[in-house]
Coordinates of C-alpha atoms in Angstrom, one line a residue:
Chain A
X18 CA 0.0 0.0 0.0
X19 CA 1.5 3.3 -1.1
X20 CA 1.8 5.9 1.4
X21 CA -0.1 8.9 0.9
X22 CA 2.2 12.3 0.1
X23 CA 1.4 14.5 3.1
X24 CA 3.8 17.7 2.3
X25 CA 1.8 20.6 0.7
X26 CA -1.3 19.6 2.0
X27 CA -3.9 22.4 3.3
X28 CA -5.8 22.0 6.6
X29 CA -9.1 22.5 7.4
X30 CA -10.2 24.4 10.3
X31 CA -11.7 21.4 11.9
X32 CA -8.4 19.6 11.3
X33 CA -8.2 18.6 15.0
X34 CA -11.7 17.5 15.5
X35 CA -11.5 14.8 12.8
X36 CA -8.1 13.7 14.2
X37 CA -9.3 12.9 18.0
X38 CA -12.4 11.6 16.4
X39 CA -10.1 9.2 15.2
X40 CA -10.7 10.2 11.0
X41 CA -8.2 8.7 8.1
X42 CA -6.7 11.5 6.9
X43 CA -6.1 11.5 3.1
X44 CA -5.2 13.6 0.5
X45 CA -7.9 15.4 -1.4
X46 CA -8.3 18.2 -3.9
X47 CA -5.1 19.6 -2.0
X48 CA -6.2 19.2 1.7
X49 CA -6.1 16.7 3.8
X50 CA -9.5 15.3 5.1
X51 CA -10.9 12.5 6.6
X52 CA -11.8 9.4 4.2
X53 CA -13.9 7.7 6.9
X54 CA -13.9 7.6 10.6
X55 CA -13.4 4.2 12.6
X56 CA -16.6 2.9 12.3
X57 CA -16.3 2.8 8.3
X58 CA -17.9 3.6 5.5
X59 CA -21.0 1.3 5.1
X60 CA -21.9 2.3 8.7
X61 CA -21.8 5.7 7.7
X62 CA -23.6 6.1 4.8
X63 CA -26.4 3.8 6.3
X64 CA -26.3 6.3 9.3
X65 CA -27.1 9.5 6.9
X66 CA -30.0 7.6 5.1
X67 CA -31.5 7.0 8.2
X68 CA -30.9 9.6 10.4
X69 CA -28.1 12.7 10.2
X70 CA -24.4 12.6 8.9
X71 CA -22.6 15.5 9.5
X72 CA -20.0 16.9 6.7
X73 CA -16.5 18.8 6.7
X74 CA -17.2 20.2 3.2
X75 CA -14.7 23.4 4.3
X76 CA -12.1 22.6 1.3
X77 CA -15.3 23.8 -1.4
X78 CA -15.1 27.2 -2.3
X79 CA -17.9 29.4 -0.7
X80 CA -17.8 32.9 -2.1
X81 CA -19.4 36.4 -2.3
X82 CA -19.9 38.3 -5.5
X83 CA -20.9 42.4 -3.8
X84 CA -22.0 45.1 -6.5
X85 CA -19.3 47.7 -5.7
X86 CA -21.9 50.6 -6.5
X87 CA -25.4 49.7 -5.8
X88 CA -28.2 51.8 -6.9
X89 CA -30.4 51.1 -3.6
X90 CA -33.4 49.8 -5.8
X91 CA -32.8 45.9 -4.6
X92 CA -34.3 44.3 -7.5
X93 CA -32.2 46.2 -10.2
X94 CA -29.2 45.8 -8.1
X95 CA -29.7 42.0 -8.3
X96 CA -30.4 42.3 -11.6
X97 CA -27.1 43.7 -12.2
X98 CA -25.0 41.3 -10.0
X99 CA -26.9 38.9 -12.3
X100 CA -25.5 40.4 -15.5
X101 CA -22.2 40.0 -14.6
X102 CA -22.4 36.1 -14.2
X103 CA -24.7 35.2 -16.6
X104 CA -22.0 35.3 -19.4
X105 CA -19.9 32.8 -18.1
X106 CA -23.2 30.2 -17.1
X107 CA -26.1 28.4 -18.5
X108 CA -28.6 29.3 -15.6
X109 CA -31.8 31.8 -15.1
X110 CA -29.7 33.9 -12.7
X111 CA -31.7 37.2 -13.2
X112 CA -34.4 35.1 -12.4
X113 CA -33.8 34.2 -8.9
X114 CA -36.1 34.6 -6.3
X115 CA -34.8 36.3 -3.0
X116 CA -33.1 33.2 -0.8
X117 CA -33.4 31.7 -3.7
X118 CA -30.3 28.7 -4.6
X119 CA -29.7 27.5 -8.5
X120 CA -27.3 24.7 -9.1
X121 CA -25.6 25.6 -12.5
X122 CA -22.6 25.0 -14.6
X123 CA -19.5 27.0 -15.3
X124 CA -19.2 26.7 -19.4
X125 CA -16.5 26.9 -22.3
X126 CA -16.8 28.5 -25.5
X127 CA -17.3 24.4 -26.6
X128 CA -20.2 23.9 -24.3
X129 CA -18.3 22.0 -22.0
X130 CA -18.5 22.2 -18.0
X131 CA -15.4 23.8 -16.0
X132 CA -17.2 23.1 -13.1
X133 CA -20.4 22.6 -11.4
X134 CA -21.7 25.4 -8.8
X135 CA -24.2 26.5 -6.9
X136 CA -25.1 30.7 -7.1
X137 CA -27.8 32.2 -4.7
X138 CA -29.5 35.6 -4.1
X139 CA -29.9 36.8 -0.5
X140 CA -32.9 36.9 0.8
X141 CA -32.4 39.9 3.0
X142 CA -33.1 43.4 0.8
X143 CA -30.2 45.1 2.7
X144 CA -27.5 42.2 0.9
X145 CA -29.5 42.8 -2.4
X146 CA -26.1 42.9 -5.4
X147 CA -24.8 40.0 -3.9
X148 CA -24.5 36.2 -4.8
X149 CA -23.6 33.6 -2.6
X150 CA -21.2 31.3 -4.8
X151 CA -20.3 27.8 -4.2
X152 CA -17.6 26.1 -6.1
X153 CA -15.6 23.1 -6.1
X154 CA -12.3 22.7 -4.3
X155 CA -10.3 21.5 -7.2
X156 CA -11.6 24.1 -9.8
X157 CA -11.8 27.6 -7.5
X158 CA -8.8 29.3 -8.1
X159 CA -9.9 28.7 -12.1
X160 CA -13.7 29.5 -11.3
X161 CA -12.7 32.2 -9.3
X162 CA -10.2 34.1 -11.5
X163 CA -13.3 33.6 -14.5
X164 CA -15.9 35.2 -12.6
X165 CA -13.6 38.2 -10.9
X166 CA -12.6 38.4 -14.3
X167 CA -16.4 38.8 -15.9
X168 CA -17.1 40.8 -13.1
X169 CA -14.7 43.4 -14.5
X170 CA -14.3 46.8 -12.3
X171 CA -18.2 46.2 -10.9
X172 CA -18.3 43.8 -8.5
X173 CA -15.7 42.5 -5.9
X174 CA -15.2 38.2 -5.3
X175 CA -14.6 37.6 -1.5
X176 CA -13.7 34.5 -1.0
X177 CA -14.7 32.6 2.0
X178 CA -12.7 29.7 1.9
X179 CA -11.3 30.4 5.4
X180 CA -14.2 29.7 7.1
X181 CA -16.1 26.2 8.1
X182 CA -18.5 24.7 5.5
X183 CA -20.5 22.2 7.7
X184 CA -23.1 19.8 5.4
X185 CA -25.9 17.9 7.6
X186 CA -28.0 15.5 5.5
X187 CA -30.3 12.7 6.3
X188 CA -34.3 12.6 7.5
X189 CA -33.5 14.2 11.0
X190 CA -30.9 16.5 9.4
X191 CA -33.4 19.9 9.3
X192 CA -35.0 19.3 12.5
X193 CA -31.9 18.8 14.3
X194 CA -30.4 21.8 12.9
X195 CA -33.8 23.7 13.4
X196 CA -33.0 22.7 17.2
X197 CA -29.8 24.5 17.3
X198 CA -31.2 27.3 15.0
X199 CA -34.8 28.1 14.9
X200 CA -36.2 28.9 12.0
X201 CA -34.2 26.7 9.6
X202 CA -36.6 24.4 9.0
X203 CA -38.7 26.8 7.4
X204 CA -36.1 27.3 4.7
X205 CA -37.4 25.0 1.3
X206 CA -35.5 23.4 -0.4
X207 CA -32.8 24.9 -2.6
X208 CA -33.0 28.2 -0.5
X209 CA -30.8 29.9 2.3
X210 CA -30.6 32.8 4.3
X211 CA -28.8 34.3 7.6
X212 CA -29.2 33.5 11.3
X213 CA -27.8 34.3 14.5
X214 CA -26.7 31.5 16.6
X215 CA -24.2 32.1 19.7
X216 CA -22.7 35.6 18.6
X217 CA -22.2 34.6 15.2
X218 CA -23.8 34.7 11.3
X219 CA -24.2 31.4 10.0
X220 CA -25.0 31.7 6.1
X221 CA -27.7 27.9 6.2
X222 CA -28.9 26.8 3.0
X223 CA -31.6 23.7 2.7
X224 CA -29.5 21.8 0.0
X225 CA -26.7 19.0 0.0
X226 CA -25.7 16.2 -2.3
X227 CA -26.5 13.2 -0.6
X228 CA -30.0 12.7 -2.3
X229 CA -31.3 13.7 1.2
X230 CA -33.0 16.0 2.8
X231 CA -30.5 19.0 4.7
X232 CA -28.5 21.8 5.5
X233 CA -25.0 23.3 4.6
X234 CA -23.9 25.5 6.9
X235 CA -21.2 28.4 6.2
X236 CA -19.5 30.0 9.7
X237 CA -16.6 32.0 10.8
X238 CA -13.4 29.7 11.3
X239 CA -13.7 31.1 14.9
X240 CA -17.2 29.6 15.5
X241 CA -16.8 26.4 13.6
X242 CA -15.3 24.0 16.1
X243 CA -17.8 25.0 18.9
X244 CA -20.9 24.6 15.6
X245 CA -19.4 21.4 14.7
X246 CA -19.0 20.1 18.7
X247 CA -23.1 21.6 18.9
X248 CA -24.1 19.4 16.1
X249 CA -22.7 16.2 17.0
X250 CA -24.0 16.9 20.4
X251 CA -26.8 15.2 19.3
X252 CA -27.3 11.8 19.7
X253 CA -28.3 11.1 16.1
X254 CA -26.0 13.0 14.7
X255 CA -22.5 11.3 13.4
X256 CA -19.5 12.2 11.5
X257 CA -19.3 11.2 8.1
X258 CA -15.8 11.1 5.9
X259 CA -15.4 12.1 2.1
X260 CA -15.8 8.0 1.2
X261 CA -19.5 8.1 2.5
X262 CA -19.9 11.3 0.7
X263 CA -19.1 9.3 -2.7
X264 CA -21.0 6.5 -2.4
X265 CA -23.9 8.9 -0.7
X266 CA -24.2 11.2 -4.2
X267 CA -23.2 7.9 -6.5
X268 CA -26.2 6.3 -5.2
X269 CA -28.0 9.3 -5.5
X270 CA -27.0 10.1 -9.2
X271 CA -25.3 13.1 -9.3
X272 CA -22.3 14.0 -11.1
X273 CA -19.1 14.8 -9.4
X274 CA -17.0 17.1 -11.2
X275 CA -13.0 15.9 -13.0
X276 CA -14.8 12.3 -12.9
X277 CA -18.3 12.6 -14.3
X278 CA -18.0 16.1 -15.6
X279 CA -15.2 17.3 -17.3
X280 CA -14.4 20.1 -20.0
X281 CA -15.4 18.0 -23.2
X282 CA -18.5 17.2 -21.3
X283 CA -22.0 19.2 -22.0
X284 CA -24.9 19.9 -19.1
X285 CA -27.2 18.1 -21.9
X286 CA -24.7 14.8 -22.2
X287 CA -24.3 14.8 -18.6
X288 CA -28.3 14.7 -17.8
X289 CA -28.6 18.4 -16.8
X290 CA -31.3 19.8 -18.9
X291 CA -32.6 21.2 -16.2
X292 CA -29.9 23.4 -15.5
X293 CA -30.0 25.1 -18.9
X294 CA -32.9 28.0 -18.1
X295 CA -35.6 28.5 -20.5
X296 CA -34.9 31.9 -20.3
X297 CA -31.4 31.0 -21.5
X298 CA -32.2 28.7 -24.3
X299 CA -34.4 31.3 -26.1
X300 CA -32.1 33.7 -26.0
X301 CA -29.1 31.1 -26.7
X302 CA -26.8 33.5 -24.5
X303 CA -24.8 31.5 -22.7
X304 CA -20.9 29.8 -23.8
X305 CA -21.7 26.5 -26.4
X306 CA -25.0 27.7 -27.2
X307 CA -24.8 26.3 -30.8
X308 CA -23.6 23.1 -29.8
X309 CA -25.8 22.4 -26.5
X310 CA -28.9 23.5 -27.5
X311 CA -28.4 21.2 -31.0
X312 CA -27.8 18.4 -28.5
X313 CA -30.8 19.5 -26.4
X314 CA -32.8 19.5 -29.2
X315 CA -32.0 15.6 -29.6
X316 CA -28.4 15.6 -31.5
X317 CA -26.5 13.9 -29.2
X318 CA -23.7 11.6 -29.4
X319 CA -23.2 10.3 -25.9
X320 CA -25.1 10.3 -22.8
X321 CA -24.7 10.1 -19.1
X322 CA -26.5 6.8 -17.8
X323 CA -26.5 4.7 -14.4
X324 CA -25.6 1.1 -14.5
X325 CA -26.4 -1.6 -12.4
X326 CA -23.6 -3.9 -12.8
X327 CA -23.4 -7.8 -12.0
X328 CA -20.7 -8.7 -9.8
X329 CA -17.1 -6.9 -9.3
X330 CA -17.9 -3.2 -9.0
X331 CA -16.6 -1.1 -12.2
X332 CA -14.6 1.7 -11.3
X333 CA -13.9 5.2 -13.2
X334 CA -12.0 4.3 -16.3
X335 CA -13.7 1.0 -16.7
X336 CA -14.5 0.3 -20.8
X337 CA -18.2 0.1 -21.5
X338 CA -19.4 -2.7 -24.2
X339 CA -22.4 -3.4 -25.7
X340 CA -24.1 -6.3 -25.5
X341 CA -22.0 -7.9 -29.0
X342 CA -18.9 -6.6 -27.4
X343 CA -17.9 -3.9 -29.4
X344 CA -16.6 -1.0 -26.9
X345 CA -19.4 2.1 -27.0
X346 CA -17.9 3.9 -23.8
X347 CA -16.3 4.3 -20.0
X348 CA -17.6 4.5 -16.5
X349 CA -17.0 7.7 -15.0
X350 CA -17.3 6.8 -11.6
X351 CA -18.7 3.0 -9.9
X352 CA -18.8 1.6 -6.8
X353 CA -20.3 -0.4 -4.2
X354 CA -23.9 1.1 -3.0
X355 CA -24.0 0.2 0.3
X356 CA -27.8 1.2 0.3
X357 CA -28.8 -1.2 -2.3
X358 CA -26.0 -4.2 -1.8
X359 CA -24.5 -4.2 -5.2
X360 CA -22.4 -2.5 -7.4
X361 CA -23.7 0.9 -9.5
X362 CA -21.9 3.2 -11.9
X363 CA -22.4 6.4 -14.0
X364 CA -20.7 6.1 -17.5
X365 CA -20.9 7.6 -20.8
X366 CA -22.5 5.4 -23.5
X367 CA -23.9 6.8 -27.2
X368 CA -27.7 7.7 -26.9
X369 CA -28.7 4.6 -28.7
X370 CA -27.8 2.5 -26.1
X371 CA -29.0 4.8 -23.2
X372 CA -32.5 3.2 -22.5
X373 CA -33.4 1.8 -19.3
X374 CA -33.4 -1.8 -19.9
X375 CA -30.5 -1.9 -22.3
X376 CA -28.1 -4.6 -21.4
X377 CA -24.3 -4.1 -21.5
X378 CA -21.1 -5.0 -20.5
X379 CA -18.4 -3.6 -18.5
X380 CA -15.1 -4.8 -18.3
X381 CA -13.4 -5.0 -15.2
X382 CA -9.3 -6.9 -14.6
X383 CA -9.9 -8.2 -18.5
X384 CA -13.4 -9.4 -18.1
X385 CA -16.9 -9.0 -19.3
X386 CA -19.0 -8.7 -16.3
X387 CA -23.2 -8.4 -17.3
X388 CA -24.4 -4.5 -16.8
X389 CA -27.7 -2.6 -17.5
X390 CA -28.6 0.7 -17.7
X391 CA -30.6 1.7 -15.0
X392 CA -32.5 5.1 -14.6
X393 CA -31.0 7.7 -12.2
X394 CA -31.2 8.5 -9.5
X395 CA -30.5 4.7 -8.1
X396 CA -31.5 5.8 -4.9
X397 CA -34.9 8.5 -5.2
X398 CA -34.1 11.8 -3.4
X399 CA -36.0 12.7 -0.6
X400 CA -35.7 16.3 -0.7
X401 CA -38.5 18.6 0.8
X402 CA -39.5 21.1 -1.3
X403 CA -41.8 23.6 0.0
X404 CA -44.1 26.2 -1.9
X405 CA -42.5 29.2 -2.1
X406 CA -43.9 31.8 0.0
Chain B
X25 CA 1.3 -25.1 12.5
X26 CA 3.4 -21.4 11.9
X27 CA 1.9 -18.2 10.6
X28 CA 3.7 -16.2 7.7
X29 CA 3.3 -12.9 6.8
X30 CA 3.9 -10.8 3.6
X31 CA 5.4 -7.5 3.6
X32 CA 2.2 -6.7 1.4
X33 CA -0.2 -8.0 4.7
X34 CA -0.8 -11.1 3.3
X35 CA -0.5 -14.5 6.0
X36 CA -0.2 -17.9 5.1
X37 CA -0.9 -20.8 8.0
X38 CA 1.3 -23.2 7.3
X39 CA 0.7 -26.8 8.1
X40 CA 3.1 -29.7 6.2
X41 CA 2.8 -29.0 3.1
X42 CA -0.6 -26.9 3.2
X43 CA -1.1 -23.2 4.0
X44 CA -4.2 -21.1 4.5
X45 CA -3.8 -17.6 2.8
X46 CA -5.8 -14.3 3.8
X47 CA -5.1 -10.9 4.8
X48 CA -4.1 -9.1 8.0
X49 CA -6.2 -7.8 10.7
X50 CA -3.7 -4.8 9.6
X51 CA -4.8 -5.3 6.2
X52 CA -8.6 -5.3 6.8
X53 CA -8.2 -2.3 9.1
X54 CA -6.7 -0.1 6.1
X55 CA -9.2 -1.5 3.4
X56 CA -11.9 -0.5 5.4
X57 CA -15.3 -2.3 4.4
X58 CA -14.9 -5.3 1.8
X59 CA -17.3 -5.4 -0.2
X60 CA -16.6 -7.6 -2.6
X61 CA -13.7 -10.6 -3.3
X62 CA -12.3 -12.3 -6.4
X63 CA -11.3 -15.5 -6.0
X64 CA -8.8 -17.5 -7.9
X65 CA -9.7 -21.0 -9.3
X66 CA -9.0 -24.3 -7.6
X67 CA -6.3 -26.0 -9.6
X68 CA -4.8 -22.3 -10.3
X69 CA -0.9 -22.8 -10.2
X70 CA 0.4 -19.8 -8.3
X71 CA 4.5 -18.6 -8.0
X72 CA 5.1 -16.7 -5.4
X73 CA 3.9 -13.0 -5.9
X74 CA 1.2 -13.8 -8.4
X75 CA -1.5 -11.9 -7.7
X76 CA -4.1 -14.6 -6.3
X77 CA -7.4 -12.7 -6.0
X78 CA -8.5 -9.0 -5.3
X79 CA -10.6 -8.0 -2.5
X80 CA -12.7 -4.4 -3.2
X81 CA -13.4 -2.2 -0.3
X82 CA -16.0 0.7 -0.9
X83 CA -13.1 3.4 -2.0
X84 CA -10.9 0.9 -4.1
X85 CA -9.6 -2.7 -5.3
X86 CA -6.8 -4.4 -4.0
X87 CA -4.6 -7.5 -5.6
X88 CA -3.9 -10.2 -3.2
X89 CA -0.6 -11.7 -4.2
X90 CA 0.7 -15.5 -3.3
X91 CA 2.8 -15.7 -0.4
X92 CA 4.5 -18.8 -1.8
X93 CA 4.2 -21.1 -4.7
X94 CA 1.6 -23.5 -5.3
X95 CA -1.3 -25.0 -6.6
X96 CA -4.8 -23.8 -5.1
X97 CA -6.8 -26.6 -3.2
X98 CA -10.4 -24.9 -2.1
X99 CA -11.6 -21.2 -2.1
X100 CA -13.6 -19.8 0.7
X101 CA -17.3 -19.9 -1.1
X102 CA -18.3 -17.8 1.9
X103 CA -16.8 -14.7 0.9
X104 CA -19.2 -14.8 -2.0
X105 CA -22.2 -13.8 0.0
X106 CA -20.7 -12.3 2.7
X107 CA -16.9 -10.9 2.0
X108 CA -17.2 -8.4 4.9
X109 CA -15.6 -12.0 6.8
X110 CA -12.6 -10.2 5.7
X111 CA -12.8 -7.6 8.3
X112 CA -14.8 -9.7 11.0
X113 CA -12.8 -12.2 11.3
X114 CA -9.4 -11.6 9.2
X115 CA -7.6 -15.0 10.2
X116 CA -10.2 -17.2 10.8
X117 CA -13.2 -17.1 8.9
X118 CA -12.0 -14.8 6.7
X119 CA -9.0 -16.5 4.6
X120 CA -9.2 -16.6 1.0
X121 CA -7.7 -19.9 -0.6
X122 CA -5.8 -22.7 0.5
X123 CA -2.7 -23.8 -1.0
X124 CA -0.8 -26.6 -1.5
X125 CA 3.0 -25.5 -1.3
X126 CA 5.8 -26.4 -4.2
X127 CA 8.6 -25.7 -1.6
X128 CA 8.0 -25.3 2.2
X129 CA 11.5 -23.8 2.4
X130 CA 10.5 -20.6 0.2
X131 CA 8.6 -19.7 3.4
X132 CA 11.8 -19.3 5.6
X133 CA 11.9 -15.5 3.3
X134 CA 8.4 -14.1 4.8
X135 CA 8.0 -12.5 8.5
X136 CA 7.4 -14.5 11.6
X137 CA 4.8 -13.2 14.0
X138 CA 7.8 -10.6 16.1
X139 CA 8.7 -9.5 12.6
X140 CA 5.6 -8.7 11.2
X141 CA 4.3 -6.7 14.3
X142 CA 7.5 -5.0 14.1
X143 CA 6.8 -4.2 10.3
X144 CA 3.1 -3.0 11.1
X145 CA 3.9 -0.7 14.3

């Protein structure tokens, strides 16, 4: 077993908590962070489908785009924070309602994703100008520098990097954190806002990528041990390392970015129509219009798919056959689902062979192992949504 | 009967010319969860660092390599419903495949028991 490089390595600011909670530290996206803790990873996943994991997600890149000048009138000023981004992505940005949270994608001149993010409008008035931007840890410097860039002399990027970004997901997730912070559970899904808790601002957003309900929870670096300590106070709350947190969002079919997504890779291939607005697609504004909307419009050459796949699991990189043999593709990522006992991947296969039902073949150590494309998510989300008020 | 380890955490219990292979309670520890074992084939003719089957945990898949030369004898059918054996019960319930042994002297190479808790502290 090759030992992991540790020079170089960034920190989190709960670095100490997941050491005396006994974590495995490893290497990731440039920091070091905990893989699992010592009751494993099956335990742990199974913990945050049935009650509430809690998250270190602090190595993402949480973000605040301000308006330098704001004209005071707090839906033109959003209006013209939303300009600025709107360039650079394939989402209704201009169209968000206050609190309101849009997962969107960070596109080429080709069409193809630099990354996957989440942007938000306060819900407060007085913060109207702003965005709350959440980007991946491997891709922030890049996504960064591109929307400081866009933003030209008009609106300043603070990063927020420095602070603790704390998910909670599972059923019991929102009411426990509604415990600690009345009011949360109010929040539906896919919004956020501010609330006081102990002296502090934490920035809470109903959202996660676990397929379950749940918060994510931005605080000061000051504040984060004692939030994190608070959280797992509760008895039905447990930590949960970075390898539960793969097979958590591979079960629930979503796409993690430098594995799933990629540059050459289109929201459309991918299965993200519903991250290209309307508003967007009639006005074909946004980077690889041409290209994505012809694919959206049923021109397409390959396609994101799940796979349920007999025996060995099929890891990213495995080749995808069809069911003569002849090579049509490559898993993206696979592993075990520990929710569902077998072995599950997400792979790109031409659109021909993307119906549920199809049979195929993976190969996996030099042999054909039985697969068949299942529909996604493998697990069904259980997010609340609530009507907007 | 004398216990051999691997500098790659793999033990072989050797009795005569027989020997029971798995992996380490070390070895199970680091995997984490199992979740899913290949086994070789009885009648398989193994050298010594072959690799002999491959156990997946959730995060990855590992080669288990020969500790010795041989041909395989039997192969634990029980790891096919329930590999997690790996980690409850490493050198018991848990071994892989039996072997029987070319040459008993290639063994004298691999750790005894002081030398492999040595290598693993």
């Amino acid at each position: 077993m090759a030992e992991p490089q540790t020079e170089d390595l960034k920190t989190v600011v709960l670095n100490d908590e997941h050491v005396k909670l006994g974590g495995r530290m490893v290497p990731f996206s440039g920091y070091s962070l905990p893989v699992q803790y010592p009751t494993g990873i099956i335990a742990e996943h199974k913990w945050t489908r049935e009650h509430a994991g809690l998250f270190d997600v602090s190595h993402m890149g949480p973000s605040f785009l301000l308006l330098d000048q704001k004209s005071g009138d707090a839906q033109k000023d959003h209006e013209t924070i939303a300009a600025l981004v709107e360039p650079l992505v394939c989402g209704d940005i201009k169209g968000l309602k206050p609190g309101q949270i849009r997962y969107t994608l960070l596109l080429n001149e080709a069409g193809g994703a630099l990354d996957d993010l989440m942007l938000a409008r306060p819900a407060d008035p007085a913060w109207a100008g702003t965005l709350y931007v959440i980007v991946n840890a491997g891709t922030k410097q890049g996504d960064w520098s591109r929307i400081a860039a866009a933003a030209g002399g008009q609106a300043k990027l603070n990063r927020a990097d420095n602070c603790g970004l704390l998910a909670l997901q599972g059923p019991e997730a929102v009411a426990i954190a509604d415990r600690l912070v009345p009011g949360v559970q109010d929040l539906g899904f896919m919004t956020y806002g501010s609330f006081s808790w102990g002296g502090t601002q934490l920035v809470i957003s109903r959202s996660g990528y676990t397929g379950e309900d749940g918060v994510e929870i931005l605080v000061e670096p000051e504040y984060a041990t004692q939030l994190w300590n608070a959280l797992l106070a509760d008895p039905r709350v447990k930590p949960i390392g970075l390898g539960a947190r793969d097979s958590l969002r591979l079960e629930a079919g979503l796409p993690l970015y430098g594995h799933d997504l990629d540059e050459t890779v289109s929201p459309t291939e991918a299965g993200l129509n519903f991250a290209i607005s309307k508003r967007r697609r009639e006005a074909a504004d946004f980077p690889g219009a041409p290209r994505i909307l012809k694919e959206f419009a049923g021109d397409l050459g390959r396609v994101r798919v799940g796979l349920f796949v007999e025996g060995a699991p099929a890891r990213e990189g495995a080749e995808i056959l069809d069911a003569s043999g002849a090579a049509i593709g490559r898993v993206t990522s696979g592993g075990f689902a520990p929710s569902l006992n077998r072995a599950i991947a997400l792979g790109f296969v031409p659109a021909a062979s993307s119906s549920p039902g199809t049979k195929l073949q993976v190969s996996v150590r030099g042999r054909l192992q039985p697969a068949e494309v299942t529909p996604l998510p493998f697990v069904p989300h259980r997010y609340v949504r609530k009507a907007t008020p | 009967m004398t216990t051999k380890y691997t500098e790659d955490h793999e033990y072989i219990r050797v009795d005569g010319a027989h020997g029971i292979v798995g992996i380490t309670n070390y070895a199970q520890d680091q995997l984490g969860d199992i979740v899913f074992v290949e086994l070789p084939s009885i009648g398989q003719k193994l050298k010594k660092g072959d690799e002999a089957a491959v156990v997946e945990s959730v995060k990855a898949a590992s080669e288990i390599y020969s500790p010795a030369s041989g041909t395989v004898t039997e192969v634990n059918m029980a790891l096919a419903a329930e590999p997690g054996l790996i980690n409850t019960s490493p050198d018991a319930d848990g071994w892989i495949f039996k072997l029987k042994l070319d040459r008993a002297a290639e063994l004298d190479a691999l750790m005894d028991d002081a030398a492999y808790a040595k290598h693993t502290a």
